[in-house]
Amino acid sequence: MRTWRFRLRLRHKLAASLVIAALLPVLVAYWVGASVVLRGLERGLRAETEKQLSVGINLLLRDIERLGHEATHLSSRKDLVEALTVDTTSTTEVLKVESQYLHAALIQVSDATGEIVARLNSTGSQDRFAGMGVTSASPAVQAGLTYERRVTVERLGESLMVRATAPIVDAKFRLVGVVVLTVPLDGLFADQLKASLGADVLIIAGPNAGGEPMMSFIDDRGARLSTWNRPGGLVSEISQGHRAFENRSILGNPYTLGYAPIRDLEGQVAGVFAVALDRAPVLEARKSATRSLALGAAGAFVFALGLAGLLSRRIARPLQTLHHGAIAIAQGDLEQKISVTEGDEIGDLARAFSHMTTALKENQRRLAARMREIVALHDAGRAVSSVIETDQVLRKVVDSVARVLHLRVCALWLVDQNEEGTSDPTRLLLGAARAKRSDMRTIGSKDVVAELVGPLRSLAEDVAASRGSLRFEDMRLHPKHAKAALSATIDGSLIASVLERKGSVVGVIVVGRGAQARAFSDADENLLSTFADQAATAIENANLYARVRRFNEELEAKVQLRTIELQAINDELGKTITELKETQAQLTLSERLAGLGQLVAGVAHEINSPSAAIRGTADTLADTVGRLSTRQTRLLEMLGPKGAHDLVEYISEVAPALSDMRRVSPVKVRRASKQIGDTLAKRHVQPETATAVAKALAELSADEELVTHLSPYLEGSASDGRFVVDTLTDYVSVHRSTRTIQDAIRRIQRIVGSLKSYSHLDQEAARAEADVHEGIENTLVILEYQLSRGIVVQRKYAALPSVPVYVDELNQVWTNLIHNAAQALGGEGQIDIETLVRNDGIVVRIIDNGPGIPDDVMKRIFEPFFTTKAKGEGTGLGLGIVRQIVDKHGGKVTCESKPGRTCFEVWLPGRAGSEERA
Amino acid sequence: MYTALVIGRLFSGLAWLVLLCCLACGTKGPPTDEAATLIVGRAADAIGLDPARVTDNESVEICAQVYESLLRYRTGTTEVEAALAVAWEVSEDGRQWDFTLREGVTFHDGTPLNAEAVVFSFRRQLDENHPYHLTDSSGLDFGWRANYKNIVSVEATGNRTVRITIDRKFAPFAANLAMFPVAIVSPSAVKEWGEEYYRHPVGTGPFAFGEWSDGRIVLERNAHYWGVLPKLARLIFKAIPDARQRLVALESGAVDVAYSILPDEQQFVTLHPELTLYRAPANNVSYVALNTQKAPFDDVRVRQAVNRAINREPVVKLAYQGMAIPAEGALPPTQWGYSPKSFDYAYDPMRARDELEALVLEGVLDPDEEIAFFVATTPRPYLPNPGMVARIVKSNLEEVGLRVRLVEQEFSSHLEELRRAKHHISLMGWVGDNGDPDNYLYVLFDKDNAKLGRARNLSFLVDEPLHTLLLEAQQSSERATRSEIYKRAQSRIGALAPWIPLVHSQIAVVARADVLGIEISPAGQVLFEKVERR
């Protein structure tokens, strides 16, 4: 997007810049000037106030000092000393006389004890000194009594006063009394100071200027001003002993006030002295100064404005002329004249512009001529390169040259090339030629032209031999070829130029004009030379093209042949791949068969033991049962039918319970047999019989009830007794055997059941929701024989959701992983099986604490056919198949290993993975 | 192109602005030299500026700025520390003092400070045959020689090492070497100016001498000073003898600091917001010297009687306006070794009169004989209002029956006359020099210093037991022992009553409020190297 730009004319810019340039200093000058003047006025007033304050303070202090001097003076009056030493009552009279020479004050005199003996108000105005007198206890009197001469400012409530003390000593410097002079710093005092200062004066008691001031201001009703607003912000400064200044209005007039502290002899601020200077003249001066400055600034600005307009017009006019001229020239009007006559830089610029225009015009003319040639050359070149047949090329070259150079004759010879590609530049063959008759009409017949240019061949051969070019102004004057040229109708100028390509002469081109035509120029020769180069290129291109075409044809034939061969090879390859695929499938199958083999071996092993047990027990059972049938007969003989029947009934009843009893240790047997012997003895069983059966009964864990119950049958001989007990033993044995066989069969059933669910042989190999834990548990059962006693299997199962799996294939995964772990442990160690839920799926980890997998092996464990087992132990497809199966589930299997911990982790997605579709 | 134009205009605008601002601010220039100049108004002009040949305070004050000695007092104390010497060693017997000089120090005239200059400074005043042991044409002499007569030899042991040998062990010697009379002077300047050297002093101190004319002495800051450079570039001392005029000069700003303001003016100064009064206890004493070699004061009873006749209350209150304390002996209470009430004569004019009348009867005292009371009219630091003090003393004495005639003259003549023992009694004072009691007691009371013509013992007291005590004190290096001896000496002096001790004054220096850093040394001098102008 094009950004919009505000277009301002140069003249206006110039005017604006000049105005701004003038305005800025004017404003600055106004601002600076005004502030300088105003500051100067304020500073002047402040300095004046400060000066007046100093003068005022000095006057005040001089007055205070004067009072001190007056006290001293008074104290040294001889008549006063005399009055005090001779007759104190005359003291007042003396004071009246002496006070004529003093300023107005309250005069008090004490005697040497401090008692006030005289008091005189030298002004006569009573209220001015009311309540201001001293007593003998006053510090002023007490100080005087110790010869101390002093003058200080004292504060008495809301007012300040100056108090001067002087000891009165006689000629021998003996103290005879004290004189104390008191003057209040009141309005009258302020008036005195004002009279000397010429400025109003304020005296305020207290360090905080808190009291009502004593002022020299008189309002318009003639009354003394006595109330005012205390100078709030300045109080702290003044009370700290510094000066302070402020502007404020008093009685409606503006004043600048300067405050200075009045200190007492201890250096404490006792009050404040202030002078007030009228600000009215300053404010007036300020106003008039501001006004004059503003007027001056405005005038300067107007002048600057006019000057800017004038100047910008003068500067911009020639620039504008130049601008218009430049635009016209830019639009191609080179005839434009720029009439700027100024002698300045713009004039120079305009003149330079004129020169530029002239130069431009000349260049444009030259360019046009050159352009025409280039167009012709371009056309010729295009024409020449647009054909690829050699003959056509030559013809085009000759036509183009003849047209561009306005020729009478143009002939092109080619160097004859033999079979081997070598050439003899002296043997030339006419390639193409063109000629015009004297009436400048082109000769149509090729043969006529060939005949016409024939004589020029020797000239061409000479040029080819010299590998240069020939240019002759008037062929009629040529020493060697004049005749040939004339016969070729060239009676004007001629150029012969060789066609070179890669350093070898390809041909010669000869052009000629009639005597009436212009002789050839350098430009013509250059043009011809360019043509010659182009022609040479074109000719070579044409030759090359011919060769390429030939080569192409040969190639095509070869390719066809090769294609047929390749087709055959391809077919062969296809076959091989198919075979490979088959082999791979077979290998996978054989691995699965190997797994099955392992499985079968396990199953066989598992079934073998119970089978052996059954076989052994079955043999014993057969013997026992055989024996029992014979025992029946003897029992009948011994006990009679009723007794035998009762006994057998009883034995059948207790035998199953006895068969459940554990075998008893020999120690227990010995102890039990003794008890049984005792019991039998009580039951009237003969000791021999008892001894004979006691051990056997003890071995059957017979209890007292059994022994009691059996005792009636044991009352006979020892052998009879023994027979009865043996019969019991045989019955128990039969029950035991039966139980053993039942157990063995149950075990076999369990194995077969596991095998069935492990292989799912009876189900379609389809993906189904299954409990992974069940699969792992089945696998563990199958592999139980491999997990020797030294291997502990620990399960850490999480609550897992059912996931869609190919149950039998997944069982092979668990088989391989657990089998590998067991192999790695070499008979001793621990296998942890952990399950957990993660990322919408489940994770099964098979972890062993074996020696770990070395790094180099680790990289390759999932490769098919990679194995660390000795040859023949495994195909090496185990973990490869694990990965294949897990991939098929859309899951992932990874392995981490370090010595002491190798973990295979299988992640299975909760939803069917992408492999489902495959 | 356009941007360049704008920037160009902007710059020219700025240039205008800067120009205008410069014009506006042109009134504020750099601070003038005035700020670094301090003018001191004082009662008298210096007499001479050759440290070995001056005694008056005005001269000493200038010498203290221009010169330095081998040792000096640590600021604010009477403890001695290195100055032009960087180290010193004293031999076992206390007689050989070896000094190593500070390196790279030059005099104001460019002469390098070396052992030769030190030897020259000592020898020219100690050796009467030294070519620059100047004759007495200018009224100055090497009066201080008496203080250093224990020096046996001063030799250069190297370019920067000097050995001073004294006749016997003398404890206050280090303090004496810190005093101004043995300040080191430029030998080339002394050789160049000869007799006129006292007007062209050249030392190594913080200020260099500039010019001296019409009672005005100009000192310039010594830019090559080895110590801390003074803040003032120029220090001018102006003699304004009239106290009233000094105060006016101070008020008007003609001077920045003024000494010896009239006591009555001090209240004015205290009340004045633009002036500041500085007070400090002064290391001095004012006294009436009683000429023990002249009747009637050759009798100790007369001296004791007049001691009871003087009331110090009007002296303190009227003459000093309270800026003093009554003296009970020669030593001020701030001096170590001070013993209170060594002159134990309470004011009792009746008793004095009675005693004197008894002596008249005895024929010792002629009541009609006029006593010549010599008084200098020039105020001194210890005596700001000598006229009034003289009159109070005179009337007190007349009160007890004596006839007193005041002989008032200008200070240098006054001193000259006193040294020649023209007086019966005289009003005098003493400013402690080296912070050692020896400087009061030996100098003012020992017979060694009672030589006519250059005496400092102006009562011309000659007392052998006292002399023994004072010498003993000089030879002991333990301060406690010396203190004990000086107590006995003071008691002896009190009993002999060669003086009427009057008061120890307080120093009052008044400065304008814009003068900062005024500090007064224990010796009672303003430490100008710390003063600055606001």
PDB file of N, CA, C and O in Angstrom, chain A residues 148-188:
ATOM      1  N   GLU A 148      28.520  45.088  86.805  1.00  0.00           N
ATOM      2  CA  GLU A 148      28.300  44.683  85.411  1.00  0.00           C
ATOM      3  C   GLU A 148      27.541  45.778  84.662  1.00  0.00           C
ATOM      4  O   GLU A 148      26.550  46.311  85.128  1.00  0.00           O
ATOM      5  N   ARG A 149      28.077  46.071  83.472  1.00  0.00           N
ATOM      6  CA  ARG A 149      27.435  47.047  82.599  1.00  0.00           C
ATOM      7  C   ARG A 149      26.858  46.246  81.462  1.00  0.00           C
ATOM      8  O   ARG A 149      27.574  45.493  80.806  1.00  0.00           O
ATOM      9  N   ARG A 150      25.584  46.406  81.255  1.00  0.00           N
ATOM     10  CA  ARG A 150      25.057  45.587  80.181  1.00  0.00           C
ATOM     11  C   ARG A 150      23.847  46.215  79.528  1.00  0.00           C
ATOM     12  O   ARG A 150      23.170  47.067  80.116  1.00  0.00           O
ATOM     13  N   VAL A 151      23.593  45.797  78.328  1.00  0.00           N
ATOM     14  CA  VAL A 151      22.387  46.228  77.636  1.00  0.00           C
ATOM     15  C   VAL A 151      21.874  45.011  76.874  1.00  0.00           C
ATOM     16  O   VAL A 151      22.643  44.286  76.258  1.00  0.00           O
ATOM     17  N   THR A 152      20.587  44.795  77.011  1.00  0.00           N
ATOM     18  CA  THR A 152      20.057  43.593  76.349  1.00  0.00           C
ATOM     19  C   THR A 152      18.606  43.826  75.975  1.00  0.00           C
ATOM     20  O   THR A 152      18.000  44.831  76.353  1.00  0.00           O
ATOM     21  N   VAL A 153      18.106  42.882  75.164  1.00  0.00           N
ATOM     22  CA  VAL A 153      16.696  42.938  74.774  1.00  0.00           C
ATOM     23  C   VAL A 153      15.967  41.964  75.681  1.00  0.00           C
ATOM     24  O   VAL A 153      16.389  40.819  75.829  1.00  0.00           O
ATOM     25  N   GLU A 154      14.929  42.446  76.326  1.00  0.00           N
ATOM     26  CA  GLU A 154      14.149  41.572  77.197  1.00  0.00           C
ATOM     27  C   GLU A 154      12.731  41.487  76.683  1.00  0.00           C
ATOM     28  O   GLU A 154      12.222  42.424  76.073  1.00  0.00           O
ATOM     29  N   ARG A 155      12.129  40.350  76.955  1.00  0.00           N
ATOM     30  CA  ARG A 155      10.755  40.171  76.504  1.00  0.00           C
ATOM     31  C   ARG A 155       9.855  40.248  77.721  1.00  0.00           C
ATOM     32  O   ARG A 155      10.129  39.615  78.729  1.00  0.00           O
ATOM     33  N   LEU A 156       8.843  41.059  77.599  1.00  0.00           N
ATOM     34  CA  LEU A 156       7.899  41.178  78.704  1.00  0.00           C
ATOM     35  C   LEU A 156       6.526  40.916  78.093  1.00  0.00           C
ATOM     36  O   LEU A 156       5.940  41.796  77.481  1.00  0.00           O
ATOM     37  N   GLY A 157       6.070  39.700  78.231  1.00  0.00           N
ATOM     38  CA  GLY A 157       4.771  39.333  77.645  1.00  0.00           C
ATOM     39  C   GLY A 157       4.811  39.498  76.143  1.00  0.00           C
ATOM     40  O   GLY A 157       5.655  38.934  75.469  1.00  0.00           O
ATOM     41  N   GLU A 158       3.902  40.358  75.635  1.00  0.00           N
ATOM     42  CA  GLU A 158       3.773  40.521  74.204  1.00  0.00           C
ATOM     43  C   GLU A 158       4.689  41.591  73.659  1.00  0.00           C
ATOM     44  O   GLU A 158       4.632  41.906  72.486  1.00  0.00           O
ATOM     45  N   SER A 159       5.493  42.183  74.531  1.00  0.00           N
ATOM     46  CA  SER A 159       6.307  43.275  74.008  1.00  0.00           C
ATOM     47  C   SER A 159       7.787  43.063  74.338  1.00  0.00           C
ATOM     48  O   SER A 159       8.146  42.328  75.252  1.00  0.00           O
ATOM     49  N   LEU A 160       8.599  43.727  73.548  1.00  0.00           N
ATOM     50  CA  LEU A 160      10.053  43.666  73.742  1.00  0.00           C
ATOM     51  C   LEU A 160      10.518  45.001  74.278  1.00  0.00           C
ATOM     52  O   LEU A 160       9.934  46.047  73.960  1.00  0.00           O
ATOM     53  N   MET A 161      11.583  44.948  75.061  1.00  0.00           N
ATOM     54  CA  MET A 161      12.139  46.220  75.502  1.00  0.00           C
ATOM     55  C   MET A 161      13.660  46.100  75.563  1.00  0.00           C
ATOM     56  O   MET A 161      14.201  45.002  75.690  1.00  0.00           O
ATOM     57  N   VAL A 162      14.281  47.265  75.481  1.00  0.00           N
ATOM     58  CA  VAL A 162      15.722  47.315  75.620  1.00  0.00           C
ATOM     59  C   VAL A 162      15.997  47.818  77.018  1.00  0.00           C
ATOM     60  O   VAL A 162      15.377  48.791  77.475  1.00  0.00           O
ATOM     61  N   ARG A 163      16.880  47.099  77.692  1.00  0.00           N
ATOM     62  CA  ARG A 163      17.168  47.511  79.073  1.00  0.00           C
ATOM     63  C   ARG A 163      18.680  47.639  79.222  1.00  0.00           C
ATOM     64  O   ARG A 163      19.415  46.695  78.918  1.00  0.00           O
ATOM     65  N   ALA A 164      19.115  48.822  79.650  1.00  0.00           N
ATOM     66  CA  ALA A 164      20.545  49.057  79.821  1.00  0.00           C
ATOM     67  C   ALA A 164      20.826  49.271  81.303  1.00  0.00           C
ATOM     68  O   ALA A 164      20.095  49.988  81.982  1.00  0.00           O
ATOM     69  N   THR A 165      21.857  48.604  81.769  1.00  0.00           N
ATOM     70  CA  THR A 165      22.239  48.713  83.178  1.00  0.00           C
ATOM     71  C   THR A 165      23.651  49.253  83.250  1.00  0.00           C
ATOM     72  O   THR A 165      24.508  48.840  82.461  1.00  0.00           O
ATOM     73  N   ALA A 166      23.914  50.141  84.179  1.00  0.00           N
ATOM     74  CA  ALA A 166      25.295  50.577  84.392  1.00  0.00           C
ATOM     75  C   ALA A 166      25.512  50.786  85.886  1.00  0.00           C
ATOM     76  O   ALA A 166      24.666  51.380  86.567  1.00  0.00           O
ATOM     77  N   PRO A 167      26.628  50.273  86.394  1.00  0.00           N
ATOM     78  CA  PRO A 167      26.927  50.522  87.808  1.00  0.00           C
ATOM     79  C   PRO A 167      27.387  51.965  87.976  1.00  0.00           C
ATOM     80  O   PRO A 167      28.053  52.519  87.096  1.00  0.00           O
ATOM     81  N   ILE A 168      26.991  52.557  89.075  1.00  0.00           N
ATOM     82  CA  ILE A 168      27.442  53.919  89.340  1.00  0.00           C
ATOM     83  C   ILE A 168      28.596  53.810  90.335  1.00  0.00           C
ATOM     84  O   ILE A 168      28.443  53.252  91.423  1.00  0.00           O
ATOM     85  N   VAL A 169      29.790  54.215  89.905  1.00  0.00           N
ATOM     86  CA  VAL A 169      30.963  54.129  90.785  1.00  0.00           C
ATOM     87  C   VAL A 169      31.503  55.518  91.025  1.00  0.00           C
ATOM     88  O   VAL A 169      31.405  56.387  90.149  1.00  0.00           O
ATOM     89  N   ASP A 170      32.050  55.675  92.187  1.00  0.00           N
ATOM     90  CA  ASP A 170      32.633  56.984  92.456  1.00  0.00           C
ATOM     91  C   ASP A 170      34.047  57.035  91.897  1.00  0.00           C
ATOM     92  O   ASP A 170      34.492  56.093  91.222  1.00  0.00           O
ATOM     93  N   ALA A 171      34.726  58.096  92.161  1.00  0.00           N
ATOM     94  CA  ALA A 171      36.052  58.278  91.575  1.00  0.00           C
ATOM     95  C   ALA A 171      37.013  57.195  91.983  1.00  0.00           C
ATOM     96  O   ALA A 171      37.985  56.903  91.279  1.00  0.00           O
ATOM     97  N   LYS A 172      36.724  56.560  93.120  1.00  0.00           N
ATOM     98  CA  LYS A 172      37.617  55.496  93.581  1.00  0.00           C
ATOM     99  C   LYS A 172      37.133  54.119  93.128  1.00  0.00           C
ATOM    100  O   LYS A 172      37.530  53.091  93.674  1.00  0.00           O
ATOM    101  N   PHE A 173      36.248  54.139  92.166  1.00  0.00           N
ATOM    102  CA  PHE A 173      35.689  52.908  91.637  1.00  0.00           C
ATOM    103  C   PHE A 173      34.910  52.125  92.690  1.00  0.00           C
ATOM    104  O   PHE A 173      34.839  50.899  92.648  1.00  0.00           O
ATOM    105  N   ARG A 174      34.305  52.850  93.625  1.00  0.00           N
ATOM    106  CA  ARG A 174      33.436  52.196  94.601  1.00  0.00           C
ATOM    107  C   ARG A 174      32.014  52.260  94.076  1.00  0.00           C
ATOM    108  O   ARG A 174      31.608  53.276  93.515  1.00  0.00           O
ATOM    109  N   LEU A 175      31.282  51.190  94.243  1.00  0.00           N
ATOM    110  CA  LEU A 175      29.918  51.121  93.740  1.00  0.00           C
ATOM    111  C   LEU A 175      29.005  51.918  94.642  1.00  0.00           C
ATOM    112  O   LEU A 175      28.964  51.698  95.856  1.00  0.00           O
ATOM    113  N   VAL A 176      28.264  52.876  94.053  1.00  0.00           N
ATOM    114  CA  VAL A 176      27.340  53.662  94.866  1.00  0.00           C
ATOM    115  C   VAL A 176      25.897  53.462  94.418  1.00  0.00           C
ATOM    116  O   VAL A 176      24.976  53.836  95.113  1.00  0.00           O
ATOM    117  N   GLY A 177      25.698  52.872  93.268  1.00  0.00           N
ATOM    118  CA  GLY A 177      24.332  52.656  92.808  1.00  0.00           C
ATOM    119  C   GLY A 177      24.305  52.029  91.430  1.00  0.00           C
ATOM    120  O   GLY A 177      25.356  51.702  90.863  1.00  0.00           O
ATOM    121  N   VAL A 178      23.077  51.876  90.940  1.00  0.00           N
ATOM    122  CA  VAL A 178      22.916  51.282  89.611  1.00  0.00           C
ATOM    123  C   VAL A 178      21.894  52.114  88.858  1.00  0.00           C
ATOM    124  O   VAL A 178      20.885  52.514  89.435  1.00  0.00           O
ATOM    125  N   VAL A 179      22.197  52.369  87.594  1.00  0.00           N
ATOM    126  CA  VAL A 179      21.205  53.061  86.786  1.00  0.00           C
ATOM    127  C   VAL A 179      20.668  52.079  85.727  1.00  0.00           C
ATOM    128  O   VAL A 179      21.424  51.296  85.152  1.00  0.00           O
ATOM    129  N   VAL A 180      19.337  52.098  85.571  1.00  0.00           N
ATOM    130  CA  VAL A 180      18.706  51.199  84.592  1.00  0.00           C
ATOM    131  C   VAL A 180      17.838  52.041  83.675  1.00  0.00           C
ATOM    132  O   VAL A 180      16.983  52.783  84.131  1.00  0.00           O
ATOM    133  N   LEU A 181      18.096  51.945  82.381  1.00  0.00           N
ATOM    134  CA  LEU A 181      17.268  52.640  81.388  1.00  0.00           C
ATOM    135  C   LEU A 181      16.442  51.595  80.638  1.00  0.00           C
ATOM    136  O   LEU A 181      16.946  50.538  80.269  1.00  0.00           O
ATOM    137  N   THR A 182      15.171  51.932  80.413  1.00  0.00           N
ATOM    138  CA  THR A 182      14.296  50.985  79.712  1.00  0.00           C
ATOM    139  C   THR A 182      13.602  51.701  78.568  1.00  0.00           C
ATOM    140  O   THR A 182      13.057  52.794  78.763  1.00  0.00           O
ATOM    141  N   VAL A 183      13.648  51.119  77.391  1.00  0.00           N
ATOM    142  CA  VAL A 183      12.902  51.657  76.251  1.00  0.00           C
ATOM    143  C   VAL A 183      12.133  50.508  75.612  1.00  0.00           C
ATOM    144  O   VAL A 183      12.732  49.485  75.291  1.00  0.00           O
ATOM    145  N   PRO A 184      10.822  50.636  75.454  1.00  0.00           N
ATOM    146  CA  PRO A 184      10.084  49.563  74.783  1.00  0.00           C
ATOM    147  C   PRO A 184      10.287  49.633  73.266  1.00  0.00           C
ATOM    148  O   PRO A 184      10.384  50.715  72.697  1.00  0.00           O
ATOM    149  N   LEU A 185      10.375  48.442  72.661  1.00  0.00           N
ATOM    150  CA  LEU A 185      10.456  48.405  71.192  1.00  0.00           C
ATOM    151  C   LEU A 185       9.020  48.425  70.677  1.00  0.00           C
ATOM    152  O   LEU A 185       8.477  47.421  70.250  1.00  0.00           O
ATOM    153  N   ASP A 186       8.417  49.624  70.726  1.00  0.00           N
ATOM    154  CA  ASP A 186       6.997  49.733  70.382  1.00  0.00           C
ATOM    155  C   ASP A 186       6.808  50.469  69.071  1.00  0.00           C
ATOM    156  O   ASP A 186       7.759  50.685  68.315  1.00  0.00           O
ATOM    157  N   GLY A 187       5.590  50.842  68.802  1.00  0.00           N
ATOM    158  CA  GLY A 187       5.294  51.521  67.553  1.00  0.00           C
ATOM    159  C   GLY A 187       6.094  52.804  67.405  1.00  0.00           C
ATOM    160  O   GLY A 187       6.565  53.127  66.306  1.00  0.00           O
ATOM    161  N   LEU A 188       6.266  53.499  68.477  1.00  0.00           N
ATOM    162  CA  LEU A 188       7.023  54.750  68.393  1.00  0.00           C
ATOM    163  C   LEU A 188       8.473  54.467  68.010  1.00  0.00           C
ATOM    164  O   LEU A 188       9.082  55.158  67.204  1.00  0.00           O
TER     165      LEU A 188
END
